[in-house]
Short mmCIF file of C-alpha atoms and ligand atoms in Angstrom, two decimals:
data_model
loop_
_atom_site.label_atom_id
_atom_site.label_comp_id
_atom_site.label_asym_id
_atom_site.label_seq_id
_atom_site.Cartn_x
_atom_site.Cartn_y
_atom_site.Cartn_z
CA MET A 1 95.29 98.30 68.98
CA CYS A 2 95.65 101.94 70.06
CA TYR A 3 93.94 104.36 67.65
CA THR A 4 96.51 107.10 68.02
CA CYS A 5 99.67 105.00 67.91
CA SER A 6 100.76 101.59 66.63
CA MET A 7 101.09 100.16 70.12
CA LYS A 8 98.81 97.68 71.89
CA THR A 9 96.32 99.21 74.30
CA LEU A 10 96.75 98.85 78.04
CA ARG A 11 93.71 96.54 78.05
CA GLU A 12 95.45 94.26 75.53
CA TYR A 13 98.58 94.18 77.69
CA ILE A 14 96.50 93.31 80.77
CA VAL A 15 94.83 90.41 78.92
CA GLU A 16 98.25 89.28 77.71
CA ALA A 17 99.67 89.48 81.24
CA ARG A 18 96.90 87.23 82.60
CA ALA A 19 97.48 84.73 79.79
CA LYS A 20 101.22 84.65 80.46
CA LYS A 21 100.69 84.58 84.25
CA VAL A 22 102.78 87.70 84.79
CA ALA A 23 101.84 91.09 86.24
CA ILE A 24 102.34 94.60 84.92
CA GLY A 25 104.27 96.84 87.31
CA HIS A 26 102.61 100.10 88.41
CA PHE A 27 104.99 102.70 89.85
CA ASN A 28 104.25 106.18 91.15
CA PHE A 29 106.30 109.25 90.37
CA SER A 30 106.27 112.85 91.47
CA ASN A 31 109.15 114.35 89.54
CA LEU A 32 111.04 113.88 86.27
CA GLU A 33 113.83 111.80 87.81
CA GLY A 34 111.23 109.33 89.01
CA LEU A 35 109.39 109.12 85.71
CA TYR A 36 112.62 108.59 83.77
CA ALA A 37 113.80 105.97 86.27
CA ILE A 38 110.64 103.92 85.70
CA ALA A 39 110.72 104.38 81.93
CA ARG A 40 114.41 103.40 81.67
CA ALA A 41 113.89 100.21 83.68
CA ALA A 42 110.89 99.16 81.54
CA ARG A 43 112.73 99.97 78.32
CA THR A 44 115.80 97.97 79.32
CA LEU A 45 113.68 94.92 80.20
CA GLY A 46 111.31 95.35 77.24
CA VAL A 47 108.12 95.10 79.31
CA PRO A 48 104.98 97.27 79.50
CA VAL A 49 104.70 99.54 82.51
CA ILE A 50 102.12 101.79 84.17
CA VAL A 51 103.11 105.05 85.84
CA GLY A 52 100.71 106.39 88.43
CA LEU A 53 99.89 109.67 90.09
CA SER A 54 97.96 110.01 93.31
CA GLU A 55 95.92 113.18 93.65
CA GLY A 56 98.83 114.83 95.49
CA GLU A 57 101.46 113.62 93.01
CA GLN A 58 99.25 114.78 90.15
CA GLU A 59 99.02 118.24 91.63
CA ALA A 60 102.82 118.39 91.86
CA ILE A 61 103.38 117.33 88.23
CA GLY A 62 100.32 118.95 86.62
CA THR A 63 97.44 116.98 85.09
CA HIS A 64 97.91 117.89 81.42
CA GLN A 65 101.69 118.04 81.83
CA ALA A 66 101.71 114.43 83.06
CA VAL A 67 99.76 113.29 80.00
CA ALA A 68 102.15 115.15 77.71
CA LEU A 69 105.23 113.76 79.46
CA VAL A 70 104.09 110.14 79.27
CA LYS A 71 103.01 110.55 75.67
CA THR A 72 106.38 111.95 74.61
CA ILE A 73 108.15 109.03 76.28
CA ARG A 74 105.74 106.48 74.75
CA ASP A 75 106.08 107.95 71.26
CA GLY A 76 109.68 109.12 71.43
CA TRP A 77 111.15 106.02 73.08
CA ASP A 78 108.61 103.71 71.45
CA ILE A 79 107.81 101.89 74.69
CA PRO A 80 104.44 100.77 76.13
CA ILE A 81 104.15 103.15 79.07
CA TYR A 82 100.68 104.12 80.34
CA LEU A 83 99.44 106.78 82.74
CA ASN A 84 97.07 105.98 85.60
CA ALA A 85 95.20 108.26 88.02
CA ASP A 86 96.03 106.37 91.20
CA HIS A 87 93.53 106.52 94.10
CA HIS A 88 91.30 109.35 93.10
CA TYR A 89 88.69 109.88 95.74
CA SER A 90 85.85 111.69 93.92
CA PHE A 91 84.07 111.64 90.59
CA GLY A 92 85.36 115.15 89.85
CA SER A 93 88.95 114.12 90.34
CA VAL A 94 88.51 111.00 88.15
CA LYS A 95 86.75 113.08 85.49
CA ASP A 96 89.62 115.59 85.34
CA ALA A 97 92.10 112.77 84.69
CA ILE A 98 89.88 111.21 82.01
CA ASP A 99 89.34 114.58 80.32
CA ALA A 100 93.08 115.28 80.33
CA GLY A 101 93.88 111.99 78.55
CA PHE A 102 94.93 109.50 81.23
CA ASP A 103 94.94 105.88 80.02
CA ALA A 104 93.48 104.53 83.24
CA VAL A 105 91.83 105.77 86.43
CA ILE A 106 91.19 104.40 89.88
CA TYR A 107 88.12 105.48 91.76
CA ASP A 108 88.83 104.69 95.40
CA GLY A 109 85.68 104.63 97.48
CA ALA A 110 86.91 101.84 99.75
CA ALA A 111 86.50 103.97 102.86
CA TYR A 112 82.81 104.61 102.05
CA PRO A 113 79.83 102.34 102.71
CA PHE A 114 79.26 99.76 99.95
CA GLN A 115 76.28 101.47 98.28
CA GLU A 116 78.01 104.85 98.17
CA ASN A 117 81.16 103.24 96.74
CA VAL A 118 79.04 101.49 94.08
CA ALA A 119 77.18 104.67 93.12
CA VAL A 120 80.28 106.82 92.52
CA ALA A 121 82.25 103.95 90.94
CA LYS A 122 79.40 103.40 88.46
CA GLN A 123 79.35 107.11 87.65
CA CYS A 124 83.10 106.96 86.92
CA VAL A 125 82.72 103.84 84.73
CA ASP A 126 79.83 105.35 82.78
CA TYR A 127 81.80 108.54 82.17
CA ALA A 128 84.91 106.64 81.07
CA ARG A 129 82.83 104.57 78.62
CA LYS A 130 81.21 107.70 77.18
CA VAL A 131 84.57 109.47 76.68
CA SER A 132 86.14 106.28 75.27
CA ARG A 133 83.39 106.10 72.65
CA GLU A 134 83.59 109.78 71.79
CA THR A 135 87.37 110.02 71.62
CA ARG A 136 88.17 106.49 70.37
CA ARG A 137 90.21 105.76 73.47
CA ASP A 138 89.97 102.71 75.72
CA ILE A 139 90.06 104.06 79.27
CA ILE A 140 90.46 101.44 81.99
CA VAL A 141 88.60 101.94 85.26
CA GLU A 142 89.72 100.26 88.46
CA VAL A 143 87.62 100.23 91.62
CA GLU A 144 88.53 99.45 95.23
CA LEU A 145 86.70 97.24 97.68
CA GLY A 146 88.11 96.63 101.15
CA TYR A 147 90.15 99.11 103.16
CA ILE A 148 93.97 98.92 102.88
CA GLY A 149 94.94 102.27 104.38
CA GLU A 150 95.99 105.45 102.61
CA GLY A 151 99.39 106.95 101.81
CA SER A 152 102.74 105.53 100.70
CA LYS A 153 104.75 106.07 103.85
CA ILE A 154 106.81 104.39 106.56
CA ARG A 155 104.45 103.30 109.33
CA ASP A 156 104.83 102.22 112.96
CA GLU A 157 101.87 99.87 112.74
CA ILE A 158 99.41 98.27 110.32
CA PRO A 159 96.62 100.78 109.55
CA GLU A 160 93.38 100.23 111.46
CA GLY A 161 90.67 98.33 109.56
CA VAL A 162 93.07 96.56 107.21
CA ALA A 163 92.47 93.12 108.71
CA VAL A 164 89.07 92.83 107.02
CA ILE A 165 89.46 90.74 103.84
CA THR A 166 87.25 91.48 100.80
CA LYS A 167 84.55 88.81 100.43
CA ALA A 168 84.30 87.15 97.01
CA SER A 169 80.51 87.56 96.99
CA ASP A 170 80.84 91.32 97.67
CA ALA A 171 83.47 91.58 94.91
CA GLU A 172 81.14 89.84 92.48
CA ASP A 173 78.26 92.12 93.42
CA PHE A 174 80.47 95.21 93.18
CA ILE A 175 81.79 94.42 89.70
CA GLU A 176 78.32 93.45 88.48
CA LYS A 177 76.81 96.72 89.72
CA THR A 178 79.60 99.02 88.51
CA GLY A 179 80.81 97.30 85.33
CA ALA A 180 84.40 98.28 86.24
CA ASP A 181 87.38 96.76 84.40
CA MET A 182 89.56 95.89 87.37
CA LEU A 183 89.22 95.42 91.10
CA ALA A 184 91.65 96.04 93.93
CA PRO A 185 90.62 93.86 96.88
CA ALA A 186 91.91 93.81 100.44
CA VAL A 187 93.75 90.51 100.80
CA GLY A 188 96.16 91.14 103.67
CA ASN A 189 97.98 93.95 101.85
CA PHE A 190 98.23 97.58 102.98
CA HIS A 191 99.71 100.83 101.74
CA GLY A 192 103.14 101.83 103.01
CA MET A 193 105.84 99.88 104.80
CA LEU A 194 106.38 99.08 108.46
CA ARG A 195 109.35 100.70 110.16
CA ASN A 196 110.28 97.38 111.79
CA ALA A 197 110.62 95.84 108.26
CA THR A 198 107.85 93.27 108.83
CA LYS A 199 106.22 92.68 105.47
CA PRO A 200 102.52 91.95 104.93
CA ARG A 201 101.61 88.38 103.96
CA LEU A 202 98.98 87.97 101.29
CA ASN A 203 95.98 85.70 101.56
CA ILE A 204 96.46 83.75 98.31
CA ASP A 205 93.33 81.63 98.78
CA CYS A 206 91.21 84.78 99.01
CA ILE A 207 92.78 86.14 95.82
CA LYS A 208 91.89 82.87 94.07
CA GLU A 209 88.34 82.95 95.40
CA ILE A 210 87.76 86.56 94.33
CA ALA A 211 89.39 86.00 90.92
CA SER A 212 87.11 83.06 90.19
CA ALA A 213 84.02 84.96 91.38
CA ILE A 214 84.50 87.98 89.09
CA ASN A 215 85.24 88.35 85.43
CA ALA A 216 87.79 91.13 85.90
CA PRO A 217 91.54 91.07 86.58
CA LEU A 218 92.72 91.99 90.08
CA VAL A 219 95.15 94.67 91.17
CA LEU A 220 97.43 94.42 94.18
CA HIS A 221 98.19 97.61 96.10
CA GLY A 222 100.69 97.89 98.89
CA GLY A 223 103.06 95.80 96.79
CA SER A 224 106.01 96.32 99.11
CA GLY A 225 105.54 92.83 100.51
CA GLU A 226 107.27 89.48 100.54
CA ASP A 227 108.75 88.62 97.13
CA ALA A 228 107.69 84.98 97.54
CA ASP A 229 104.03 86.03 97.74
CA PHE A 230 104.11 87.83 94.40
CA ALA A 231 104.41 84.79 92.13
CA ALA A 232 101.61 83.02 94.00
CA ALA A 233 99.44 86.15 93.90
CA ILE A 234 100.00 86.55 90.15
CA ASP A 235 99.16 82.90 89.51
CA ALA A 236 96.01 83.38 91.62
CA GLY A 237 94.70 86.31 89.54
CA ILE A 238 96.69 89.51 90.12
CA ALA A 239 97.40 91.36 86.85
CA ILE A 240 98.89 94.63 88.11
CA ILE A 241 101.06 95.30 91.17
CA HIS A 242 101.54 98.76 92.66
CA ILE A 243 104.82 99.96 94.17
CA ASN A 244 105.38 103.40 95.61
CA THR A 245 106.81 103.48 99.14
CA GLU A 246 109.93 101.51 98.22
CA LEU A 247 110.67 103.92 95.38
CA ARG A 248 110.27 106.95 97.62
CA ARG A 249 112.54 105.39 100.21
CA ALA A 250 115.24 104.47 97.65
CA TYR A 251 115.13 107.93 96.09
CA THR A 252 115.37 109.76 99.41
CA ALA A 253 118.08 107.50 100.86
CA ALA A 254 120.24 107.94 97.73
CA LEU A 255 119.71 111.67 97.79
CA LYS A 256 120.63 111.94 101.48
CA SER A 257 123.72 109.79 101.04
CA TYR A 258 124.86 111.79 97.99
CA MET A 259 124.39 115.10 99.78
CA ASP A 260 126.30 113.82 102.82
CA LYS A 261 129.24 113.03 100.55
CA ASN A 262 128.87 116.09 98.32
CA PRO A 263 127.56 118.86 100.60
CA ASP A 264 128.62 121.61 98.19
CA ASP A 265 126.79 120.19 95.17
CA ILE A 266 123.94 122.55 94.36
CA ALA A 267 123.12 121.25 90.85
CA PRO A 268 119.75 119.45 91.05
CA TYR A 269 120.37 117.56 87.82
CA LYS A 270 123.50 116.02 89.36
CA TYR A 271 122.18 114.94 92.74
CA GLY A 272 118.85 114.10 91.12
CA THR A 273 120.54 111.68 88.75
CA ASN A 274 121.96 109.69 91.62
CA ALA A 275 118.53 109.37 93.22
CA SER A 276 116.97 108.47 89.89
CA LEU A 277 119.46 105.60 89.42
CA ALA A 278 118.58 104.26 92.88
CA MET A 279 114.90 104.26 91.94
CA GLU A 280 115.62 102.59 88.61
CA ALA A 281 117.35 99.73 90.44
CA VAL A 282 114.24 99.11 92.56
CA VAL A 283 111.91 99.29 89.55
CA THR A 284 114.15 96.86 87.63
CA GLU A 285 114.16 94.40 90.53
CA LYS A 286 110.34 94.54 90.84
CA LEU A 287 109.70 94.32 87.09
CA LYS A 288 111.86 91.18 86.95
CA ILE A 289 109.83 89.57 89.73
CA PHE A 290 106.44 90.61 88.30
CA ASN A 291 107.35 89.56 84.74
CA LYS A 292 109.12 86.39 85.93
CA ILE A 293 112.37 87.41 84.23
CA THR A 294 115.38 85.56 85.64
ZN1 LIG B 305 97.42 101.96 96.13
#
């Protein structure tokens, strides 16, 4: 149980998700409309949710401001919403998020050689454990092994290097050496979406193999894939699924369409609301799939 509120901790929700063979949705935001869209969808469906900030998104919102915003929604709306530092690429960046009060962090050293990735990931885990002990928090640390590209954007082609699937033996070694809580492997997924609408197919057998080799839940990034793959991936060992590109696309398309129809509207809270509703619809659809709600 959380020490500062009556809610379950994120770790407890992750364990519960694995037991129920569902996944917790992780959605990125970079403005208030986005954050509220995610929170509304989770509240309506009554499921836990993680909101994430990449280093760039975090800079736009503000590190301490993000913690305060999520906390006011968690306490004020009484919903299990947790804040994650998504893809932070250095110890310093992870440390800032931990110090500010994030519930979870991702150290992403996937682009580095194995030993370098291990060394910094271990430093992040050790720091998170120390702060958790000192502040009576339970900070979750996710690490990344296997390159899946960077950036939630529309792409013309699959990013170079993505074809290499994470080996189960490497995953086992990585988790053993770092002591991290969760692992994001490369299993056919990649960040962003293809312009030609082709969706990545996941290697479910590899997910199963990695899940049985390590004693840590798995996280799927680049979640804008085939819906049919999600249920199989969750059953195979995925506990959290990340979505970002689809939200950005829905938000921007709704905003463009609204402005086309209402070119004289200059009130951000009005045109922003329309875009926020479009994002909420995508989050709702994904949360239903991940939580197997029909
Ligand atoms: Zn990601």
